[in-house]
GROMACS .gro file of C-alpha atoms in nm:
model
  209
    1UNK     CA    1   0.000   0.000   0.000
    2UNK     CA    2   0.132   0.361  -0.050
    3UNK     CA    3   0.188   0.581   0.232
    4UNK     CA    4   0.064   0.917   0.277
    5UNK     CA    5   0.396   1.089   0.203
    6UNK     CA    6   0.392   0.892  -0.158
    7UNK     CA    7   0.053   0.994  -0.244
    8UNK     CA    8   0.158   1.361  -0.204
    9UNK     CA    9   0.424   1.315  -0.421
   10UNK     CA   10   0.220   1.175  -0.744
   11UNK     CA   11  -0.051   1.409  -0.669
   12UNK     CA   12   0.200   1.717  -0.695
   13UNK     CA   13   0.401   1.535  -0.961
   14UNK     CA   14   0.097   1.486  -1.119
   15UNK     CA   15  -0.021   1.798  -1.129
   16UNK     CA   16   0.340   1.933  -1.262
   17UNK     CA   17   0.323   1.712  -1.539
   18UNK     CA   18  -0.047   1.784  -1.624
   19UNK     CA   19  -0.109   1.415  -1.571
   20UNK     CA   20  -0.328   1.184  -1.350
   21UNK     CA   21  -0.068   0.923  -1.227
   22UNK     CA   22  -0.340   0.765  -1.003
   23UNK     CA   23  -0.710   0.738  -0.942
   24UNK     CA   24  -0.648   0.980  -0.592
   25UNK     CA   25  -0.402   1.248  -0.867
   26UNK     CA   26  -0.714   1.208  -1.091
   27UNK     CA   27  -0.951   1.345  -0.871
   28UNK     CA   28  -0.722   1.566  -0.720
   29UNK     CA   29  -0.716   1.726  -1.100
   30UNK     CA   30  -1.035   1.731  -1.159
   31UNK     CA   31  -1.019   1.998  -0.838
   32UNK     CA   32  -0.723   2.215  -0.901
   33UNK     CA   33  -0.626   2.189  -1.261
   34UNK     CA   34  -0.335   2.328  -1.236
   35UNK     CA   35   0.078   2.295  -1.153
   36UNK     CA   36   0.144   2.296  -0.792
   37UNK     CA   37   0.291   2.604  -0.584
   38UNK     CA   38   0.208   2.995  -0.532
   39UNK     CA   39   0.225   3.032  -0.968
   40UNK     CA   40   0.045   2.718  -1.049
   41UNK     CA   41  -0.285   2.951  -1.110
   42UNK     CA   42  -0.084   3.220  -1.354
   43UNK     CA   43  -0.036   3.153  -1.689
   44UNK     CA   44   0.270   2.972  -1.732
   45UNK     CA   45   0.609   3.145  -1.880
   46UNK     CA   46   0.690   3.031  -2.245
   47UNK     CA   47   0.920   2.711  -2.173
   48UNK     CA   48   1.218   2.680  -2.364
   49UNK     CA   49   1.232   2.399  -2.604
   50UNK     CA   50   1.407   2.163  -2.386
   51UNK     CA   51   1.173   2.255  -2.073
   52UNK     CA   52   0.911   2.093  -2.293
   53UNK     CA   53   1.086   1.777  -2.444
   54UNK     CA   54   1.156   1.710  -2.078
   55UNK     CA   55   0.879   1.762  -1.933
   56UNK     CA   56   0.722   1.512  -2.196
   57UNK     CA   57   1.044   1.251  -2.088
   58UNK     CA   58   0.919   1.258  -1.797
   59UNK     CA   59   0.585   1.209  -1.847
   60UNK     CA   60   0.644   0.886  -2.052
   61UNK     CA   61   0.856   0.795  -1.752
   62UNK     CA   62   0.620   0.842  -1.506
   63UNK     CA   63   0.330   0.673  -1.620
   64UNK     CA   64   0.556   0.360  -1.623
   65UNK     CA   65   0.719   0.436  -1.280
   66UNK     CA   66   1.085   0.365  -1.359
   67UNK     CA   67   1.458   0.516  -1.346
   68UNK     CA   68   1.605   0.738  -1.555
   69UNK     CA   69   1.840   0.451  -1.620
   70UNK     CA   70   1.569   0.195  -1.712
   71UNK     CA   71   1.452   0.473  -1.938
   72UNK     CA   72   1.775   0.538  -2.105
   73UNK     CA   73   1.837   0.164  -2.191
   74UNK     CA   74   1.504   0.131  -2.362
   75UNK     CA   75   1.538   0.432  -2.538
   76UNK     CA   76   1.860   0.243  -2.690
   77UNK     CA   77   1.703  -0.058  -2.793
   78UNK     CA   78   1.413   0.149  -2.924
   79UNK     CA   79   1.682   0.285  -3.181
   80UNK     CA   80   1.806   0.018  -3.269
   81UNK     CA   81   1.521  -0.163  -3.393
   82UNK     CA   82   1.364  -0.120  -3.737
   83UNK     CA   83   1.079   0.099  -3.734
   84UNK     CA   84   0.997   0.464  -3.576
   85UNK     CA   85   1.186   0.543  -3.263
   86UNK     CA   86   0.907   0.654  -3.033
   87UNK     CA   87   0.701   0.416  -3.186
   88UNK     CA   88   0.916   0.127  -3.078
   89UNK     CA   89   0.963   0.314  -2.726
   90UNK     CA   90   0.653   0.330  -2.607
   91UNK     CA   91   0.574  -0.085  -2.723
   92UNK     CA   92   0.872  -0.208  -2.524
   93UNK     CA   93   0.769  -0.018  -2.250
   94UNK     CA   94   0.413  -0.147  -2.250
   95UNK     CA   95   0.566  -0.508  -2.305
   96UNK     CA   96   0.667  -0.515  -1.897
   97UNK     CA   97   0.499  -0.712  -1.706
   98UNK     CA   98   0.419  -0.463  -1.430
   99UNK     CA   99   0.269  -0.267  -1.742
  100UNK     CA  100   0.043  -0.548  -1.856
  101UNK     CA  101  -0.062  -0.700  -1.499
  102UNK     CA  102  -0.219  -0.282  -1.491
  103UNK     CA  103  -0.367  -0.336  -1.830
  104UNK     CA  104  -0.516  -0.657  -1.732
  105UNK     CA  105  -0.679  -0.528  -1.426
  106UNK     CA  106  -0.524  -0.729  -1.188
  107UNK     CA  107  -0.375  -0.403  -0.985
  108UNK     CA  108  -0.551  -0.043  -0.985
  109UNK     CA  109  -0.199   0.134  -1.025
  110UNK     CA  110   0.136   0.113  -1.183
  111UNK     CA  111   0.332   0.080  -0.855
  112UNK     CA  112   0.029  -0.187  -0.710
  113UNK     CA  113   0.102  -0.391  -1.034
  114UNK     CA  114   0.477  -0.359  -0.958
  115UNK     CA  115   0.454  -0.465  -0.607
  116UNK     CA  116   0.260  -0.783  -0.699
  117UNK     CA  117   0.515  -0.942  -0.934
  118UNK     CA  118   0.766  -0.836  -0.673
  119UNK     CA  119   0.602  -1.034  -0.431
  120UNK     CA  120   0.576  -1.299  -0.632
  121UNK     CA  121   0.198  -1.361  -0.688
  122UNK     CA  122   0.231  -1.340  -1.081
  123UNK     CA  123   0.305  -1.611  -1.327
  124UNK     CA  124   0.432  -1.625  -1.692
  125UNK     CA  125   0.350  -1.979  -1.840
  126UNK     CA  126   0.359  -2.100  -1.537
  127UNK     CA  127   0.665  -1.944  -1.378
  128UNK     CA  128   0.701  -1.749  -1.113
  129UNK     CA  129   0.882  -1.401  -1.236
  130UNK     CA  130   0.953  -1.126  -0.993
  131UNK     CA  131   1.126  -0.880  -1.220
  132UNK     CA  132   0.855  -0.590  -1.303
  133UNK     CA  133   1.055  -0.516  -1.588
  134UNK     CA  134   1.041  -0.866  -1.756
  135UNK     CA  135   0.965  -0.872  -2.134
  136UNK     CA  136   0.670  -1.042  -2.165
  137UNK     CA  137   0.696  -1.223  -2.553
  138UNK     CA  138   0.279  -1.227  -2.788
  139UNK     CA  139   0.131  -1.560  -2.693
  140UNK     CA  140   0.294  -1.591  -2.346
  141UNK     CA  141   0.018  -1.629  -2.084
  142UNK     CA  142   0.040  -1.399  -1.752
  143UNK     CA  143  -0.181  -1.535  -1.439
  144UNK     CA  144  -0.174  -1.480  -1.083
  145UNK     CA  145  -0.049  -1.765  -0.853
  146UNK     CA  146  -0.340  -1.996  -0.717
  147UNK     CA  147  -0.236  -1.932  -0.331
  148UNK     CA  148  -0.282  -1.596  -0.426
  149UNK     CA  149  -0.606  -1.563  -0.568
  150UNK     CA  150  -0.829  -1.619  -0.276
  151UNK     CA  151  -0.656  -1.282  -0.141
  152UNK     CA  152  -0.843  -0.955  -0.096
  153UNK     CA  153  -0.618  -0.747  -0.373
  154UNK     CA  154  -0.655  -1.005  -0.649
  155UNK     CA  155  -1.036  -1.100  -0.556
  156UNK     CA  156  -1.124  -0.701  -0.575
  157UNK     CA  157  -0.970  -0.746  -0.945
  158UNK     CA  158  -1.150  -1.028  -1.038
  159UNK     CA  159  -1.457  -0.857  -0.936
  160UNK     CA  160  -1.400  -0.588  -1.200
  161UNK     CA  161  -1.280  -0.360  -0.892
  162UNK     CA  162  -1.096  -0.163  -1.032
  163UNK     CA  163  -1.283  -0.097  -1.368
  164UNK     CA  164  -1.368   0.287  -1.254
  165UNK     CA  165  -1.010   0.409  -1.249
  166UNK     CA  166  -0.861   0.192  -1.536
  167UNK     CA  167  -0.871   0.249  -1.919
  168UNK     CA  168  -1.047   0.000  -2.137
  169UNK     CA  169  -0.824  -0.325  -2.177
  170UNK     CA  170  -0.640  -0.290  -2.552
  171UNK     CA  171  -0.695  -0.484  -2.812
  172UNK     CA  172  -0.356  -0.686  -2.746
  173UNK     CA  173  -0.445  -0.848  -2.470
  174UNK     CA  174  -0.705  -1.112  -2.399
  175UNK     CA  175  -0.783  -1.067  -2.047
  176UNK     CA  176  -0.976  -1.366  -1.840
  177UNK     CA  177  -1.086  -1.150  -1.535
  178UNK     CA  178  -1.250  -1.400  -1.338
  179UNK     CA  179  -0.988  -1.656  -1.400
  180UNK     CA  180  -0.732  -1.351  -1.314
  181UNK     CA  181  -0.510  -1.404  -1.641
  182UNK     CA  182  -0.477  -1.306  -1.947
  183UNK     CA  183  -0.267  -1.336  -2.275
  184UNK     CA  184  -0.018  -1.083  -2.450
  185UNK     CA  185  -0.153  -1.178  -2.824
  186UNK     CA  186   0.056  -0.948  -3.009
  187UNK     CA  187   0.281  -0.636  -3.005
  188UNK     CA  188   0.155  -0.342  -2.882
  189UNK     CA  189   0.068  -0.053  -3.142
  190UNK     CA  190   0.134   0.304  -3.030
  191UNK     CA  191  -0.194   0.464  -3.127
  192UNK     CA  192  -0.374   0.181  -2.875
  193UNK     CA  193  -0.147   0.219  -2.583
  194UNK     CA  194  -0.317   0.443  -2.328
  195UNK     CA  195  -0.045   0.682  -2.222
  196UNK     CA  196  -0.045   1.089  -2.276
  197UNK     CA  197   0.283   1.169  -2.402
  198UNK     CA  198   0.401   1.317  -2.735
  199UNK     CA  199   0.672   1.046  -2.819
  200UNK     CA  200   0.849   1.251  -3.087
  201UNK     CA  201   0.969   1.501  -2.778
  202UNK     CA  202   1.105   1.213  -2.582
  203UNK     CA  203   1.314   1.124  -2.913
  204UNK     CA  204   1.442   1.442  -2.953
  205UNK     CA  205   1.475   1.510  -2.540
  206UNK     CA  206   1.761   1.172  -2.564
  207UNK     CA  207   1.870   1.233  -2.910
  208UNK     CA  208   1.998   1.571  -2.835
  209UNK     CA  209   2.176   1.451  -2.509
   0.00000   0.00000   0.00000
């Protein structure tokens, strides 16, 4: 569960970023649309070009909770691969498994999803994996383990619990919600992943660095 202290910090991250990084940010939003501090009600200054490619970095981050680091290194392998840059970015990035157990609707939040394959209660074809940041591969099957299921978290999710706060599942997964699993059944397309960021920016924001 987060603490207090850590749901101050997306809500005012959140609102810097002009983004709803959970359901609690999202209502918070809906209040006081507008960046934290004594300015956050004045029209902003003109930002500089690189204010706003970061500011867009970091909004792609964000939404997928990790370091700079892990950032970096998929921005690499992103440019690597045949294809558009951003456009590959953003379909590695929704190819974690912390990333799909949230699409699924097995967690309510990025770091809820991240916590449960930490601990352990999430499955790949049968094996336990415990690295949020594992590649899940199309046609590889993600379930949660059956000691875990009978537990409050996961029954909420099977439920449809968390249906109010979560996006509509994409059209690359095949989710099973009352059997809590679902199936990866082919790489993610950019236009159908449900993150706000201008991808282009982020390409530029590591290009130029």
């Amino acid at each position: 569960m987060a603490t207090k202290s850590q749901d101050r910090r997306k809500v005012r991250l959140s609102r810097a970023l002009g983004i709803a990084l959970t359901p609690k940010a999202a209502k918070y939003l809906e209040k006081r649309p507008y960046a934290p501090g004594e300015h956050g009600r004045t029209k902003r200054k003109q930002d500089s070009d690189y204010a706003v490619r970061l500011r867009e970095k970091q909004r792609l981050r964000e939404q997928y909770g990790i370091r700079e680091k892990q950032m970096r290194n998929t921005f690499n392998e992103a440019r690597r691969k045949d294809g558009l840059t951003g456009e590959n970015l953003v379909e590695l990035l929704e190819m974690r498994l912390d990333a799909l157990v949230l699409r699924s609707g097995f967690a309510r939040t990025t770091a809820q999803a991240r916590q449960m394959v930490v601990h352990r209660h999430i499955l790949v074809d049968g094996e336990t994996v415990d690295r949020p940041s594992f590649r899940v591969k199309p046609g590889q099957l993600i379930h949660v383990k059956a000691k875990s299921e009978g537990t409050e978290p996961f029954q909420v999710a099977a439920l449809g619990g968390h249906a109010d706060v979560l996006p509509p599942v994409p059209a690359y997964i095949e989710v099973e919600l009352d059997k809590l699993q679902s199936r990866l059944v082919r790489r993610p397309k950019r236009a159908e992943v449900p993150v706000v960021c201008e991808v282009q920016l982020v390409v530029e924001y590591y290009a130029a660095r």
